[in-house]
Tab-separated table of C-alpha atoms in Angstrom:
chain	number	residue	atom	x	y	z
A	13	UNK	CA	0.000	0.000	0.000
A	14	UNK	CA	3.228	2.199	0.294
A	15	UNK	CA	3.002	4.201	-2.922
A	16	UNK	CA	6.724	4.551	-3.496
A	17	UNK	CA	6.969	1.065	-2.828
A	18	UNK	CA	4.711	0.498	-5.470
A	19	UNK	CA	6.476	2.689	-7.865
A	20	UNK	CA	9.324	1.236	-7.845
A	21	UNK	CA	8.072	-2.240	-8.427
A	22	UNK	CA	5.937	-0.881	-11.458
A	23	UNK	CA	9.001	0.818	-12.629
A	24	UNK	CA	11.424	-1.972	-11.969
A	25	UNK	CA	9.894	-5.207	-13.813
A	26	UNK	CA	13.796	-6.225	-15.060
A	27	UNK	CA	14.610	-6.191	-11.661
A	28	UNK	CA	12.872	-9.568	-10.833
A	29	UNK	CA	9.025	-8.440	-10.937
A	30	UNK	CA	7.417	-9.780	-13.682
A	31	UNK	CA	3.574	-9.733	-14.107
A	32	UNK	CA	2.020	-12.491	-11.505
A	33	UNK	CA	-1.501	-13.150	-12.470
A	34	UNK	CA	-3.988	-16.099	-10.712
A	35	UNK	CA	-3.735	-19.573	-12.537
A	36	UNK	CA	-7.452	-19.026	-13.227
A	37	UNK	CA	-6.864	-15.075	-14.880
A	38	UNK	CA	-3.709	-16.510	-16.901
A	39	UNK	CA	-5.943	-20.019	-18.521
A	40	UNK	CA	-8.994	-18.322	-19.683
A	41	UNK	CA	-7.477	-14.848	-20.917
A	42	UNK	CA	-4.385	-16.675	-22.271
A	43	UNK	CA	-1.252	-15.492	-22.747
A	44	UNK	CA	-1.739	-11.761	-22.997
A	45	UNK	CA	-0.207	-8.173	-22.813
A	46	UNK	CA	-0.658	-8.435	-19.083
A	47	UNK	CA	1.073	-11.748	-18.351
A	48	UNK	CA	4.152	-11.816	-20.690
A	49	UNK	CA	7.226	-9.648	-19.973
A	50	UNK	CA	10.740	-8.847	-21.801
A	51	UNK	CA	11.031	-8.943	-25.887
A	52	UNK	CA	7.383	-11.140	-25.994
A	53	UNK	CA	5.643	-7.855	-23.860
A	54	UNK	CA	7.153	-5.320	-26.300
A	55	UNK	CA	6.294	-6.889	-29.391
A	56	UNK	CA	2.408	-7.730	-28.026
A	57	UNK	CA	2.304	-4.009	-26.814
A	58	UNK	CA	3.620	-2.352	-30.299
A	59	UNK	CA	0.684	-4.223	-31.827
A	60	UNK	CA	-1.844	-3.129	-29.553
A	61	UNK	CA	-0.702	0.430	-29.819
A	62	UNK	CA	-0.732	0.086	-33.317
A	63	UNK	CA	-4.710	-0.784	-33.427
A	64	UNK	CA	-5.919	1.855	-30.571
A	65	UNK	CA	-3.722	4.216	-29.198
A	66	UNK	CA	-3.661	7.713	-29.235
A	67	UNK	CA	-2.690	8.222	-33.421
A	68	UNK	CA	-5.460	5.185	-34.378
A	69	UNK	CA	-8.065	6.523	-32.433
A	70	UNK	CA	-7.871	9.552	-33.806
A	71	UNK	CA	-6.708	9.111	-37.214
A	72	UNK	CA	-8.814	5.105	-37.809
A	73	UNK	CA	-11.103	5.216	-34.518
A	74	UNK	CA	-13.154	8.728	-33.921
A	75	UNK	CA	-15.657	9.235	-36.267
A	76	UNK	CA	-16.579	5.440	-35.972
A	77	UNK	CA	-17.283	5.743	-32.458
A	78	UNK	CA	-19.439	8.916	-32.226
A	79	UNK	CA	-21.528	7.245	-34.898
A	80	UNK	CA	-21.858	4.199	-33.237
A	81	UNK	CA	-22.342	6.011	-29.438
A	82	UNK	CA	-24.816	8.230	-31.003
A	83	UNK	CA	-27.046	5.483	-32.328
A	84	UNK	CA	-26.592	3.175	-29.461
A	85	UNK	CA	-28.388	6.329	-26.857
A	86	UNK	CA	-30.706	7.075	-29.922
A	87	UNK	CA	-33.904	6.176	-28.308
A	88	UNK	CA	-33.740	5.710	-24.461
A	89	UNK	CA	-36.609	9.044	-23.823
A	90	UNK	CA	-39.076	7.777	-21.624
A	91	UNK	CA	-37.787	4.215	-21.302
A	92	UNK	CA	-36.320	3.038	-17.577
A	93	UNK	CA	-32.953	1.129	-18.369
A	94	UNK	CA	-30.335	-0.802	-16.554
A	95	UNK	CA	-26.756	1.615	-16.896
A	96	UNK	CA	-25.189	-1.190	-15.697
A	97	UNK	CA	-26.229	-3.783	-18.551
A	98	UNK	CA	-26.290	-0.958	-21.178
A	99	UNK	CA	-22.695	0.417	-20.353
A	100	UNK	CA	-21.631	-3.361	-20.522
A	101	UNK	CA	-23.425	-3.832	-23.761
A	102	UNK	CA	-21.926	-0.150	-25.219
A	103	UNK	CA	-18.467	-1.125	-24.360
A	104	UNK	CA	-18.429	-4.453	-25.899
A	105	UNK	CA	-19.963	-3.635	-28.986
A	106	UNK	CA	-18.254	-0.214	-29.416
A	107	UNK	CA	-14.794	-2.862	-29.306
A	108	UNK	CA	-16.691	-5.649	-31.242
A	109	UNK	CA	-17.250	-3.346	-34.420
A	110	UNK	CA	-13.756	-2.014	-34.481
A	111	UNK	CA	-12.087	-5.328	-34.760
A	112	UNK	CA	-15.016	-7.118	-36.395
A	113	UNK	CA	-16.704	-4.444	-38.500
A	114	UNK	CA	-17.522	-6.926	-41.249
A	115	UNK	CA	-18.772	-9.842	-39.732
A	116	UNK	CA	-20.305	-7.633	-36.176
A	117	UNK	CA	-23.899	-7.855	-37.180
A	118	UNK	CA	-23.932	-11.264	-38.131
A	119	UNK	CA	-21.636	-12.810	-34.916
A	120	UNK	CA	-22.015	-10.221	-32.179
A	121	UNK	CA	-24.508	-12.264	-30.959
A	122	UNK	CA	-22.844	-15.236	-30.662
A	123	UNK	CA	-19.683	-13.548	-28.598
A	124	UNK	CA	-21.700	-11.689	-26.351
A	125	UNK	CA	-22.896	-14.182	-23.936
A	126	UNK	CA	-19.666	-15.526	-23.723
A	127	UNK	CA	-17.755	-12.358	-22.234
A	128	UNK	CA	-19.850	-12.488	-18.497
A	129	UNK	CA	-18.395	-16.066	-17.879
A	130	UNK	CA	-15.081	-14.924	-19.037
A	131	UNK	CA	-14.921	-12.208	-16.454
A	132	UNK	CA	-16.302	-14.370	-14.160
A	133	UNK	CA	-13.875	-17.405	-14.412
A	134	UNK	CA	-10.931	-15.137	-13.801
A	135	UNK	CA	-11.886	-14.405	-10.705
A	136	UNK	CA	-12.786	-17.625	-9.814
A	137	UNK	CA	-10.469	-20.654	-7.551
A	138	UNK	CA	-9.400	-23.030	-10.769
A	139	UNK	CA	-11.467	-25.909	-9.877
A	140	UNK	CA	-12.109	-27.252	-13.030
A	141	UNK	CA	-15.177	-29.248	-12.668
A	142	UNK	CA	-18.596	-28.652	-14.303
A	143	UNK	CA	-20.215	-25.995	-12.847
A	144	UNK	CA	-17.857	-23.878	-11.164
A	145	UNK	CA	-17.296	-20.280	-12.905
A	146	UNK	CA	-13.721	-21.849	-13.863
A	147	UNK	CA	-14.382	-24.589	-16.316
A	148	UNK	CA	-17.595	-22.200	-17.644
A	149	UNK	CA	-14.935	-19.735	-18.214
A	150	UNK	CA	-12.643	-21.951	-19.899
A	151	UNK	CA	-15.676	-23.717	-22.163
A	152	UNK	CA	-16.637	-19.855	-22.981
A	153	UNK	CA	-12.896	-19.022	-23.777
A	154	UNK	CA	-12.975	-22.563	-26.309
A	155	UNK	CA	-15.943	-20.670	-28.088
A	156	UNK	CA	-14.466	-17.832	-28.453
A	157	UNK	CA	-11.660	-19.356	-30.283
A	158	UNK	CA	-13.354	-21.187	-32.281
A	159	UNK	CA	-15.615	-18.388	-33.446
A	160	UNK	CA	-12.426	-16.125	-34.295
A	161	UNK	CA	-10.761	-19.114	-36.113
A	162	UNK	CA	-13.863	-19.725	-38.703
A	163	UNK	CA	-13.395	-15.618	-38.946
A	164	UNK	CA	-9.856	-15.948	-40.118
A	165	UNK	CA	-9.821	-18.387	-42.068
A	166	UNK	CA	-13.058	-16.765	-44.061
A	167	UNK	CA	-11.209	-13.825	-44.478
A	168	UNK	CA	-8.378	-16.007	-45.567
A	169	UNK	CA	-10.216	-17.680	-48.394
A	170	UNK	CA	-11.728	-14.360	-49.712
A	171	UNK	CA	-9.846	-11.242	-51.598
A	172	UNK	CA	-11.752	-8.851	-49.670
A	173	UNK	CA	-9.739	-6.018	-48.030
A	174	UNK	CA	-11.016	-5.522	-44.543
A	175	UNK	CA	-9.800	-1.755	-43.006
A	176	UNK	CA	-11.018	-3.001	-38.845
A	177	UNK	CA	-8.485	-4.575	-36.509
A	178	UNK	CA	-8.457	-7.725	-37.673
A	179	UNK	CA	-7.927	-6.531	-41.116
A	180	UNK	CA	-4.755	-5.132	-39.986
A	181	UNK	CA	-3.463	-7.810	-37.668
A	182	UNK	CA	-3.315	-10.649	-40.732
A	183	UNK	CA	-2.649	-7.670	-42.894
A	184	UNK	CA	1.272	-8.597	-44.573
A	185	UNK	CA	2.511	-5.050	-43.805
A	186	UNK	CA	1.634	-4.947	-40.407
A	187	UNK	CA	5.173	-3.672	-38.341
A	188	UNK	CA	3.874	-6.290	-35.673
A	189	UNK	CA	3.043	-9.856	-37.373
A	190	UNK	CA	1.011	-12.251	-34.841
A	191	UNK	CA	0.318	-15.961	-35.763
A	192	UNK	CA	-3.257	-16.750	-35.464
A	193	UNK	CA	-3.169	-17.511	-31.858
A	194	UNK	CA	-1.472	-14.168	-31.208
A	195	UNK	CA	-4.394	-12.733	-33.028
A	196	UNK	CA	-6.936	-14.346	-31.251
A	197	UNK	CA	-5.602	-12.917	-27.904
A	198	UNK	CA	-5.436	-9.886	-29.166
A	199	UNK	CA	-9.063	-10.135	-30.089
A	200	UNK	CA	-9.842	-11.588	-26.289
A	201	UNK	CA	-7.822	-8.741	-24.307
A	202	UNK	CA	-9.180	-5.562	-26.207
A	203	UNK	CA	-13.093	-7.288	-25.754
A	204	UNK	CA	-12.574	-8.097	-22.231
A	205	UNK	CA	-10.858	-4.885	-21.226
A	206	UNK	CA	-13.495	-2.875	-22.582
A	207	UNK	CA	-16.183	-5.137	-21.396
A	208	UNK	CA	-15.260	-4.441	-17.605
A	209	UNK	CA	-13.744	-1.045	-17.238
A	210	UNK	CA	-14.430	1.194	-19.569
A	211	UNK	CA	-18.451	-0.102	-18.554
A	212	UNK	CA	-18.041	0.351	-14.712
A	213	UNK	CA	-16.585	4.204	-15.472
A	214	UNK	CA	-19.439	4.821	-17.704
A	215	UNK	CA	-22.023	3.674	-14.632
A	216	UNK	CA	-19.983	5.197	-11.825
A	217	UNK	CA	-19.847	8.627	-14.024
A	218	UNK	CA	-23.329	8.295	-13.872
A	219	UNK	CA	-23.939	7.447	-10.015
A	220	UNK	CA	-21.390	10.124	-8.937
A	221	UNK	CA	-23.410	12.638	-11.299
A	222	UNK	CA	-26.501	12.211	-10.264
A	223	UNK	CA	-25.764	13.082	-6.623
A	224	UNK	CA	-23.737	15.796	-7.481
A	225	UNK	CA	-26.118	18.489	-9.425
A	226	UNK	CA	-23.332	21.205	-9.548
A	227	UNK	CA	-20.704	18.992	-11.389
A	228	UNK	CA	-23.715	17.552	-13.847
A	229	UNK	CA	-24.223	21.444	-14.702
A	230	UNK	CA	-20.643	22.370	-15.059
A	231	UNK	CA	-20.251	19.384	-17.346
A	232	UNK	CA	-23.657	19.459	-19.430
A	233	UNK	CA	-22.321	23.526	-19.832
A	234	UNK	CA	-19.084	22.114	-21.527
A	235	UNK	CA	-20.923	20.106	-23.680
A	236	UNK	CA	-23.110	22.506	-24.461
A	237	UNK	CA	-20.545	24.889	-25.383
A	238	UNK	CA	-19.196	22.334	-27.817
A	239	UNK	CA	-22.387	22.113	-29.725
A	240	UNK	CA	-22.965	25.792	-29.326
A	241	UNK	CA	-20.012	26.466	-31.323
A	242	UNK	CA	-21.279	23.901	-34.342
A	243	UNK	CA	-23.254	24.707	-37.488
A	244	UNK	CA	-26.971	21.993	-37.396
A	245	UNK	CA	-25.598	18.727	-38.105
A	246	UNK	CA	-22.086	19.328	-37.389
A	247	UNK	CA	-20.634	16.443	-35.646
A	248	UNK	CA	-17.565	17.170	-33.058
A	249	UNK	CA	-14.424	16.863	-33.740
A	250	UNK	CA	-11.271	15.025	-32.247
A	251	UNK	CA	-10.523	18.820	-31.109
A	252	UNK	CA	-13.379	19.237	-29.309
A	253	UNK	CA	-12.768	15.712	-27.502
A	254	UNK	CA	-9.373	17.320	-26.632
A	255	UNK	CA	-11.120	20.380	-25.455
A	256	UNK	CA	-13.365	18.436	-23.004
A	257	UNK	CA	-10.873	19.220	-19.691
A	258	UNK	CA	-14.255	18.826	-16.796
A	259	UNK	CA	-15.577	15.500	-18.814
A	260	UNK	CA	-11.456	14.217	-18.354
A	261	UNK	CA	-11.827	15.243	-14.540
A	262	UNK	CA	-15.068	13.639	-14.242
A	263	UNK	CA	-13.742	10.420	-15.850
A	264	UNK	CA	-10.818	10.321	-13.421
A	265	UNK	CA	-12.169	11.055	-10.450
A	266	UNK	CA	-15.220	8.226	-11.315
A	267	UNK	CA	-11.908	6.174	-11.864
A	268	UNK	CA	-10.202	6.676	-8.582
A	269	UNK	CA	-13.007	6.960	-6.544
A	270	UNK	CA	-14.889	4.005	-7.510
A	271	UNK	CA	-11.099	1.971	-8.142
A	272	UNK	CA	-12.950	-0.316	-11.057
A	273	UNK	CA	-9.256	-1.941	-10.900
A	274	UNK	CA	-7.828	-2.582	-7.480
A	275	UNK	CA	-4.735	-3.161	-7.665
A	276	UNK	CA	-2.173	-5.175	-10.117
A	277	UNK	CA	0.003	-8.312	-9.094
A	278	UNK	CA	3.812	-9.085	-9.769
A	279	UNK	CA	5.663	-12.318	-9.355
A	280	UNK	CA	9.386	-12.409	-7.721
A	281	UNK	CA	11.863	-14.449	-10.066
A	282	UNK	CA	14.230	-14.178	-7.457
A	283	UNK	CA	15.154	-13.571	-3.847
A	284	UNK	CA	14.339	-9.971	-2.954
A	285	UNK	CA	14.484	-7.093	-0.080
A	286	UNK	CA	11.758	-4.756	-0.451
A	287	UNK	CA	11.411	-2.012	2.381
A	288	UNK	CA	13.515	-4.612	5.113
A	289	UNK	CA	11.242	-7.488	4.182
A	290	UNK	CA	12.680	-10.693	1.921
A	291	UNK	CA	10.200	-11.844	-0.254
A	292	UNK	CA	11.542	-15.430	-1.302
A	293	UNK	CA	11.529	-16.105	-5.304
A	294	UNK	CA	7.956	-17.709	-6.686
A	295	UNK	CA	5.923	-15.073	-4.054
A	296	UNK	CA	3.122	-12.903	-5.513
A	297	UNK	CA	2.990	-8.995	-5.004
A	298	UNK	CA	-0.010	-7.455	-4.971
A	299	UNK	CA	0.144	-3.681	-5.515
A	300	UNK	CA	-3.366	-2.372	-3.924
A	301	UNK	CA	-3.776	0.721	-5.948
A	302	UNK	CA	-7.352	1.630	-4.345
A	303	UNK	CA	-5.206	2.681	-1.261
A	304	UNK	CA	-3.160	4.975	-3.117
A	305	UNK	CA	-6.017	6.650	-4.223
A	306	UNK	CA	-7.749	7.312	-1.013
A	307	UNK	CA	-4.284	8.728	0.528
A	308	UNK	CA	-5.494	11.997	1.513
A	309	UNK	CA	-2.111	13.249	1.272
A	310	UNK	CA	-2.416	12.787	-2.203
A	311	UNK	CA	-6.033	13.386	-2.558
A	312	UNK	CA	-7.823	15.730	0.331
A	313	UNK	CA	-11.203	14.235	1.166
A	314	UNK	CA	-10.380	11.203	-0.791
A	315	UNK	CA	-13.950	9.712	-0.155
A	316	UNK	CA	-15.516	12.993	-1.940
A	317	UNK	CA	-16.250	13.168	-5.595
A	318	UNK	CA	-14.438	16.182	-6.841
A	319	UNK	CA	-13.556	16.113	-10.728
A	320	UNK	CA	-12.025	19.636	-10.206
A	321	UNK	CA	-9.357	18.260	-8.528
A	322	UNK	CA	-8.163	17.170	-12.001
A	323	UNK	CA	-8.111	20.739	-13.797
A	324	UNK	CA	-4.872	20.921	-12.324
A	325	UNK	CA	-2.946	19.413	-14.887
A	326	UNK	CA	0.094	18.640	-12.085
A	327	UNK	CA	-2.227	15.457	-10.106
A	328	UNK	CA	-2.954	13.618	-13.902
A	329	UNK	CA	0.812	13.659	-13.930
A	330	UNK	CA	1.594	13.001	-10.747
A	331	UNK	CA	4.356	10.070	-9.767
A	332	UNK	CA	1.560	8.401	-7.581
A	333	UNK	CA	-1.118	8.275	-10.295
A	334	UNK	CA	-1.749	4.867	-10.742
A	335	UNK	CA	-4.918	4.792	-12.560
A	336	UNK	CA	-3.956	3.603	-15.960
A	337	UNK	CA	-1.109	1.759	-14.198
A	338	UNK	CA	2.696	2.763	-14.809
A	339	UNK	CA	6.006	2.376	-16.370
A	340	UNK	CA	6.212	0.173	-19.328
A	341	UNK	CA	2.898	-1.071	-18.861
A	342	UNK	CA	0.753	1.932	-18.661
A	343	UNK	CA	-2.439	1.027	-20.108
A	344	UNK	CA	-2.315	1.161	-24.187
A	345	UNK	CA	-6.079	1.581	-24.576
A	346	UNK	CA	-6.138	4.501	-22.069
A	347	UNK	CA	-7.259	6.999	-25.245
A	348	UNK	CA	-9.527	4.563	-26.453
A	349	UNK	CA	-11.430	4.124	-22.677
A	350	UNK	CA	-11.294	7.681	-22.554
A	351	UNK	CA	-12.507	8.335	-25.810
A	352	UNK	CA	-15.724	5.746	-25.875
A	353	UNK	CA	-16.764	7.331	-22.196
A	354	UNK	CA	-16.367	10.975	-23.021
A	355	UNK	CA	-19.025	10.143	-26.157
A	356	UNK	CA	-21.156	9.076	-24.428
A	357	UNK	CA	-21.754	11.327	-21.562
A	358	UNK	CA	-21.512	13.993	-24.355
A	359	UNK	CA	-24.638	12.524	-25.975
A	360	UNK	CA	-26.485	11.547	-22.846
A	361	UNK	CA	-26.236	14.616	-21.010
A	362	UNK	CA	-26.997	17.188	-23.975
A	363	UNK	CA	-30.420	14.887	-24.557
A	364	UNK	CA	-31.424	13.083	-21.565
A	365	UNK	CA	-31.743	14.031	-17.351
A	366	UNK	CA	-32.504	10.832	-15.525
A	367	UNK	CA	-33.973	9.556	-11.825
A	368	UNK	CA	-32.339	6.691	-10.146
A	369	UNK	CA	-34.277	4.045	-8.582
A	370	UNK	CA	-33.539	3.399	-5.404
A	371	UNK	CA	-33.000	0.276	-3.176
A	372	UNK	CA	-30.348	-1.242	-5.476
A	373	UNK	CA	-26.906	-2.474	-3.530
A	374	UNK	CA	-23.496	-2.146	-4.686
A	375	UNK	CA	-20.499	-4.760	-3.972
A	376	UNK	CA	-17.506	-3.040	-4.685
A	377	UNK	CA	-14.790	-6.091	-4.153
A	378	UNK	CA	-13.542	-8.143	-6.344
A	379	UNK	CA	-14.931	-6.335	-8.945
A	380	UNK	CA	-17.571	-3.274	-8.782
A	381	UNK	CA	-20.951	-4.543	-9.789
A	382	UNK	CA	-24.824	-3.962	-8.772
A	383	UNK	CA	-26.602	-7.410	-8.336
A	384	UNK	CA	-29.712	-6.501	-9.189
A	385	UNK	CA	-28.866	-3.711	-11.748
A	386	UNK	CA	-28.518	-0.226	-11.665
A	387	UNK	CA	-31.634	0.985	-13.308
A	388	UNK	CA	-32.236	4.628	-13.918
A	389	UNK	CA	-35.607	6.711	-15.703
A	390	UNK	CA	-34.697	8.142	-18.319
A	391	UNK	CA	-36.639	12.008	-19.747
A	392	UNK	CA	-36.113	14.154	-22.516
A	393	UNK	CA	-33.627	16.777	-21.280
């Protein structure tokens, strides 16, 4: 929980801390971005860059997104929704269409279902007997392969140029060539990323909003703005994403506040002395990030939601700011998250105001989630 502590094994992975993941995490998501390390990590990481950071989502990504946000909050006037089920279903498809454009109406349906017992099994003990979220994750991970496969090899056996992600990862210029089952983890860690975090912002951004009227104002009046400045019919631009500095702090502090990822772990490949404590080669580390971000040293009234803490520029940048992670593995769909979320409260706030029902309980450990759903009324704003 010691935040320097924790810096220095985020910053020091060639020092003997290599990515330490549960049995159960490392089976069912494969081997990933967030479980490989050294000339493997780099290579995995260039690629994902490649499809959605910063330069693809703003040169590939942007105007794909808006359109597809846009359509997906088209019609919710007068209807009472779950946020929680809807933010899940936003995030996946928003991800589903950029890799899969082609093929997403046709097998979205398929993949879907398949995603809750993914996220499920990794947090799950790996007993793998019927029944248990393990071997359902594992059976749901199987489908998802073998769904992807037909994909490729379709593609494969057609002369059809496809421009999505998957177009570029079996594209022959790619600067990162994957073999299919480098591909098909690709395809598995951008869905389930998106399916769990950028979904849980999107409803906590929501929550934190609705009891809060003065930041909802101060952030509908940016938005506002934007559009203000727009001829009828004008969609915004990458620009005005950029310009959207209360919708980043509102994003953040729904981040650290509701800590949608608690912490990351790290796996000793050696003897070590941390702090005047040996931790013997083989031991797990885990680095408990939601502690860092209630450290009212670092955050006064950590347990208040206060986006304007994040105007200044100095905290976002701050050597404690663990959010997206650190070091060589900050987070390479950061842009993206924050891209998909800041669309979306751009079109639901400039056309809707909404009621939350009450009575609905939140667990916030091992993963934030509302049993029952999270259902809001939705009006005409």
């Amino acid at each position: 929980m010691d935040p320097e502590l924790n810096r220095y094994i985020l910053y020091n992975e060639s020092k003997g801390l290599v990515p330490g993941y549960p049995k159960a995490m490392v089976d069912i998501l494969g081997t990933n971005i967030s479980t490989v390390h050294g000339a493997t990590h780099k290579h995995i990481r260039g690629s994902i860059l490649s499809l959605l950071g910063p330069v693809a989502v703003k040169e590939k990504l942007f105007p794909n997104l808006l359109k597809c946000v846009k359509s997906f909050t088209a019609d919710w006037d007068g209807k009472t929704i779950d946020i929680q089920e809807k933010a899940q279903e936003m995030a996946f498809f928003l991800a589903f269409k950029q890799i899969f454009e082609s093929e997403s109406r046709s097998i979205y349906d398929s993949f879907k279902p398949e995603f809750e017992k993914i996220v499920s099994g990794t947090l799950a003990l790996p007993i793998n007997i019927p029944g248990t979220s393990y071997h359902i994750g594992l059976q749901a991970r199987s489908k998802v392969i073998k769904l992807s496969r037909e994909i490729i090899k379709q593609r494969r056996s057609s002369s059809t140029i496809h421009r999505d992600m998957l177009g570029q990862m079996m594209s022959d210029e790619t600067k990162y060539p994957l073999n299919d089952e480098e591909i098909i983890s690709q395809i598995i860690t951008i869905l389930n990323s998106g399916y769990e975090t950028v979904s849980k912002i999107t409803m906590m951004s929501l929550k934190y909003l609705h009891g809060d009227l003065k930041a909802l104002q101060e952030l509908r009046e940016e938005h506002f703005g934007i559009l203000g400045r727009k001829e009828a019919g004008e969609s915004i631009t990458w620009e005005d994403y950029k310009s959207m500095s209360f919708t980043l702090g509102v994003i953040l502090e729904s981040l650290r506040l509701a800590t949608v990822v608690n912490g990351v772990m790290r796996r000793t490949t050696s003897d070590l002395e941390l702090n005047g404590y040996k931790f013997p080669k083989g031991w797990r580390i885990y680095i408990y990030t939601r502690e860092v971000n209630y450290d009212p040293l670092l955050h006064p009234e950590p347990l208040k939601f206060n986006p304007w803490r994040w105007l200044d520029k100095k905290l976002e940048s701050h050597k404690y700011n663990f959010l997206f992670g650190a070091g060589g593995r900050l987070c390479p769909g950061k842009e993206l998250g924050l891209v998909m979320i800041s669309l979306f409260l751009h079109c639901f706030v400039t056309q809707y105001r909404w009621e939350e029902l009450e009575g609905e309980e939140m667990v916030k450990f091992p993963r934030i989630e509302v049993p029952n759903g999270l259902h809001l009324r939705i009006s005409k704003y």
